[in-house]
PDB file of C-alpha atoms in Angstrom:
ATOM      1  CA  UNK A 203      80.557 113.298 189.509  1.00 50.00           C
ATOM      2  CA  UNK A 204      84.193 112.823 190.394  1.00 55.00           C
ATOM      3  CA  UNK A 205      86.979 114.991 189.094  1.00 55.00           C
ATOM      4  CA  UNK A 206      89.437 113.555 186.653  1.00 60.00           C
ATOM      5  CA  UNK A 207      92.833 112.805 188.092  1.00 60.00           C
ATOM      6  CA  UNK A 208      95.861 114.072 186.209  1.00 58.00           C
ATOM      7  CA  UNK A 209      97.147 111.373 183.867  1.00 53.00           C
ATOM      8  CA  UNK A 210     100.299 109.460 184.725  1.00 52.00           C
ATOM      9  CA  UNK A 211     103.348 110.288 182.645  1.00 53.00           C
ATOM     10  CA  UNK A 212     102.759 108.946 179.135  1.00 57.00           C
ATOM     11  CA  UNK A 213     105.136 108.822 176.235  1.00 60.00           C
ATOM     12  CA  UNK A 214     104.767 112.142 174.424  1.00 67.00           C
ATOM     13  CA  UNK A 215     105.104 110.433 171.076  1.00 85.00           C
ATOM     14  CA  UNK A 216     101.677 108.776 171.399  1.00 93.00           C
ATOM     15  CA  UNK A 217      98.837 110.378 169.464  1.00 94.00           C
ATOM     16  CA  UNK A 218      95.134 109.583 169.518  1.00 95.00           C
ATOM     17  CA  UNK A 219      93.180 109.398 166.260  1.00 96.00           C
ATOM     18  CA  UNK A 220      89.376 109.429 166.414  1.00 95.00           C
ATOM     19  CA  UNK A 221      87.178 107.836 163.756  1.00 94.00           C
ATOM     20  CA  UNK A 222      83.555 108.965 164.219  1.00 93.00           C
ATOM     21  CA  UNK A 223      80.561 106.700 163.756  1.00 92.00           C
ATOM     22  CA  UNK A 224      79.180 106.417 160.233  1.00 90.00           C
ATOM     23  CA  UNK A 225      75.637 105.895 161.562  1.00 90.00           C
ATOM     24  CA  UNK A 226      73.658 106.870 164.658  1.00 89.00           C
ATOM     25  CA  UNK A 227      74.845 104.758 167.613  1.00 92.00           C
ATOM     26  CA  UNK A 228      77.469 103.224 165.310  1.00 93.00           C
ATOM     27  CA  UNK A 229      80.983 102.209 166.258  1.00 93.00           C
ATOM     28  CA  UNK A 230      83.504 104.928 166.978  1.00 96.00           C
ATOM     29  CA  UNK A 231      87.189 104.159 167.351  1.00 97.00           C
ATOM     30  CA  UNK A 232      90.014 105.987 169.040  1.00 97.00           C
ATOM     31  CA  UNK A 233      93.297 104.573 167.733  1.00 97.00           C
ATOM     32  CA  UNK A 234      96.577 105.116 169.554  1.00 97.00           C
ATOM     33  CA  UNK A 235      99.644 105.647 167.379  1.00 95.00           C
ATOM     34  CA  UNK A 236     103.272 105.632 168.395  1.00 93.00           C
ATOM     35  CA  UNK A 237     105.788 108.233 167.215  1.00 90.00           C
ATOM     36  CA  UNK A 238     106.233 106.394 163.922  1.00 90.00           C
ATOM     37  CA  UNK A 239     102.500 106.232 163.240  1.00 93.00           C
ATOM     38  CA  UNK A 240     102.162 102.546 164.152  1.00 94.00           C
ATOM     39  CA  UNK A 241      98.890 101.317 165.688  1.00 96.00           C
ATOM     40  CA  UNK A 242      99.567 100.427 169.346  1.00 96.00           C
ATOM     41  CA  UNK A 243      96.025 100.252 170.684  1.00 97.00           C
ATOM     42  CA  UNK A 244      92.411 101.269 170.378  1.00 97.00           C
ATOM     43  CA  UNK A 245      89.098 101.772 172.131  1.00 97.00           C
ATOM     44  CA  UNK A 246      85.997 100.811 170.117  1.00 96.00           C
ATOM     45  CA  UNK A 247      82.749 102.209 171.548  1.00 96.00           C
ATOM     46  CA  UNK A 248      79.214 103.283 170.691  1.00 95.00           C
ATOM     47  CA  UNK A 249      77.105 106.189 171.954  1.00 96.00           C
ATOM     48  CA  UNK A 250      73.312 106.539 171.658  1.00 95.00           C
ATOM     49  CA  UNK A 251      72.216 110.100 172.343  1.00 95.00           C
ATOM     50  CA  UNK A 252      68.422 109.526 172.363  1.00 94.00           C
ATOM     51  CA  UNK A 253      68.770 106.801 175.026  1.00 94.00           C
ATOM     52  CA  UNK A 254      71.668 108.370 176.952  1.00 95.00           C
ATOM     53  CA  UNK A 255      73.567 105.086 176.707  1.00 95.00           C
ATOM     54  CA  UNK A 256      77.107 104.169 175.695  1.00 95.00           C
ATOM     55  CA  UNK A 257      78.970 100.895 175.339  1.00 95.00           C
ATOM     56  CA  UNK A 258      82.675  99.994 175.222  1.00 95.00           C
ATOM     57  CA  UNK A 259      83.061  97.092 172.784  1.00 93.00           C
ATOM     58  CA  UNK A 260      86.822  96.627 173.150  1.00 93.00           C
ATOM     59  CA  UNK A 261      89.832  98.372 174.547  1.00 95.00           C
ATOM     60  CA  UNK A 262      93.281  97.018 173.763  1.00 95.00           C
ATOM     61  CA  UNK A 263      96.826  98.261 174.277  1.00 96.00           C
ATOM     62  CA  UNK A 264      99.859  96.447 172.830  1.00 95.00           C
ATOM     63  CA  UNK A 265     101.910  94.647 175.486  1.00 91.00           C
ATOM     64  CA  UNK A 266     104.979  96.911 175.604  1.00 91.00           C
ATOM     65  CA  UNK A 267     102.733  99.970 175.971  1.00 93.00           C
ATOM     66  CA  UNK A 268     100.603  98.641 178.842  1.00 91.00           C
ATOM     67  CA  UNK A 269     100.837 100.176 182.303  1.00 90.00           C
ATOM     68  CA  UNK A 270     101.532 103.702 181.009  1.00 91.00           C
ATOM     69  CA  UNK A 271      98.018 105.105 181.362  1.00 92.00           C
ATOM     70  CA  UNK A 272      97.289 104.956 177.633  1.00 95.00           C
ATOM     71  CA  UNK A 273      94.085 102.905 177.950  1.00 95.00           C
ATOM     72  CA  UNK A 274      92.960 105.196 180.752  1.00 95.00           C
ATOM     73  CA  UNK A 275      93.530 108.282 178.616  1.00 95.00           C
ATOM     74  CA  UNK A 276      91.804 106.712 175.591  1.00 96.00           C
ATOM     75  CA  UNK A 277      88.757 105.797 177.697  1.00 97.00           C
ATOM     76  CA  UNK A 278      88.612 109.325 179.116  1.00 96.00           C
ATOM     77  CA  UNK A 279      88.663 110.713 175.575  1.00 95.00           C
ATOM     78  CA  UNK A 280      85.730 108.451 174.704  1.00 96.00           C
ATOM     79  CA  UNK A 281      83.658 108.918 177.882  1.00 96.00           C
ATOM     80  CA  UNK A 282      84.368 112.469 179.110  1.00 94.00           C
ATOM     81  CA  UNK A 283      81.992 114.158 176.630  1.00 94.00           C
ATOM     82  CA  UNK A 284      79.053 112.095 178.003  1.00 93.00           C
ATOM     83  CA  UNK A 285      79.556 111.750 181.788  1.00 93.00           C
ATOM     84  CA  UNK A 286      75.839 111.344 182.555  1.00 95.00           C
ATOM     85  CA  UNK A 287      75.242 108.505 180.059  1.00 95.00           C
ATOM     86  CA  UNK A 288      74.786 104.908 181.245  1.00 95.00           C
ATOM     87  CA  UNK A 289      78.053 103.227 180.216  1.00 95.00           C
ATOM     88  CA  UNK A 290      78.362  99.474 179.769  1.00 94.00           C
ATOM     89  CA  UNK A 291      81.110  97.181 178.525  1.00 93.00           C
ATOM     90  CA  UNK A 292      81.445  93.825 176.858  1.00 86.00           C
ATOM     91  CA  UNK A 293      82.313  90.881 179.092  1.00 82.00           C
ATOM     92  CA  UNK A 294      85.567  91.581 180.844  1.00 83.00           C
ATOM     93  CA  UNK A 295      88.757  89.632 181.477  1.00 87.00           C
ATOM     94  CA  UNK A 296      90.203  89.709 184.985  1.00 89.00           C
ATOM     95  CA  UNK A 297      92.498  92.554 183.869  1.00 89.00           C
ATOM     96  CA  UNK A 298      89.483  94.316 182.389  1.00 91.00           C
ATOM     97  CA  UNK A 299      87.516  94.035 185.633  1.00 92.00           C
ATOM     98  CA  UNK A 300      90.367  95.687 187.533  1.00 93.00           C
ATOM     99  CA  UNK A 301      90.749  98.378 184.878  1.00 95.00           C
ATOM    100  CA  UNK A 302      87.046  99.239 184.714  1.00 95.00           C
ATOM    101  CA  UNK A 303      86.712  99.156 188.527  1.00 94.00           C
ATOM    102  CA  UNK A 304      89.518 101.725 188.761  1.00 94.00           C
ATOM    103  CA  UNK A 305      87.920 103.804 185.994  1.00 95.00           C
ATOM    104  CA  UNK A 306      84.519 103.646 187.715  1.00 94.00           C
ATOM    105  CA  UNK A 307      86.063 104.909 190.954  1.00 94.00           C
ATOM    106  CA  UNK A 308      87.914 107.673 189.133  1.00 92.00           C
ATOM    107  CA  UNK A 309      85.055 108.871 186.921  1.00 92.00           C
ATOM    108  CA  UNK A 310      81.914 108.054 188.909  1.00 92.00           C
ATOM    109  CA  UNK A 311      80.612 106.105 185.861  1.00 93.00           C
ATOM    110  CA  UNK A 312      79.641 102.462 186.385  1.00 91.00           C
ATOM    111  CA  UNK A 313      80.921 100.692 183.213  1.00 93.00           C
ATOM    112  CA  UNK A 314      78.520  97.780 183.774  1.00 91.00           C
ATOM    113  CA  UNK A 315      80.006  94.549 182.319  1.00 91.00           C
ATOM    114  CA  UNK A 316      77.944  92.498 179.887  1.00 84.00           C
ATOM    115  CA  UNK A 317      74.989  94.900 179.970  1.00 78.00           C
ATOM    116  CA  UNK A 318      72.510  94.777 177.110  1.00 69.00           C
ATOM    117  CA  UNK A 319      72.699  98.515 176.382  1.00 74.00           C
ATOM    118  CA  UNK A 320      69.949 100.212 174.414  1.00 89.00           C
ATOM    119  CA  UNK A 321      68.223  98.711 171.348  1.00 90.00           C
ATOM    120  CA  UNK A 322      70.077 101.113 169.039  1.00 91.00           C
ATOM    121  CA  UNK A 323      73.485  99.967 170.216  1.00 90.00           C
ATOM    122  CA  UNK A 324      72.667  96.263 170.357  1.00 78.00           C
ATOM    123  CA  UNK A 325      71.255  96.437 166.808  1.00 66.00           C
ATOM    124  CA  UNK A 326      74.610  97.564 165.402  1.00 58.00           C
ATOM    125  CA  UNK A 327      76.947  95.127 163.662  1.00 55.00           C
ATOM    126  CA  UNK A 328      80.178  94.365 165.516  1.00 51.00           C
ATOM    127  CA  UNK A 329      82.976  96.893 165.304  1.00 50.00           C
ATOM    128  CA  UNK A 330      86.202  96.519 163.354  1.00 49.00           C
ATOM    129  CA  UNK A 331      87.561  93.947 165.815  1.00 44.00           C
ATOM    130  CA  UNK A 332      90.998  93.861 167.361  1.00 41.00           C
ATOM    131  CA  UNK A 333      93.371  96.223 165.577  1.00 45.00           C
ATOM    132  CA  UNK A 334      96.519  95.472 167.517  1.00 41.00           C
ATOM    133  CA  UNK A 335      98.046  92.820 169.747  1.00 39.00           C
ATOM    134  CA  UNK A 336      97.576  93.168 173.452  1.00 38.00           C
ATOM    135  CA  UNK A 337      95.122  92.485 176.202  1.00 34.00           C
ATOM    136  CA  UNK A 338      91.483  93.023 175.372  1.00 34.00           C
ATOM    137  CA  UNK A 339      89.801  94.605 178.380  1.00 34.00           C
TER     138      UNK A 339
END
């Protein structure tokens, strides 16, 4: 396993709010809020403990907030507790492929695009959907 690099300088006013899953292997969301409490991004993911699998459904950061390491930090907050799980992602845009390739190198996790995941994760209804403008990775 690789060691986590220190995060790049991020605006101190950003906070991360976590909404746990309501069911086993259900959707969890980490929402990023600016200093005024406005939603500026999110990561929507699922974790299945019996199968040791996890899946990133979406990750989005509003345009003006991109390039500050916020998506990186949000993904670390989602994935760091389960570094040995098999992580997959939804299909990725070209920006998403670059992002997840960098995250795979940094974390030692694969973040396999378009993988089926486990039957518990694939049986779940879709998450809350995009919560903010920005690039979906």
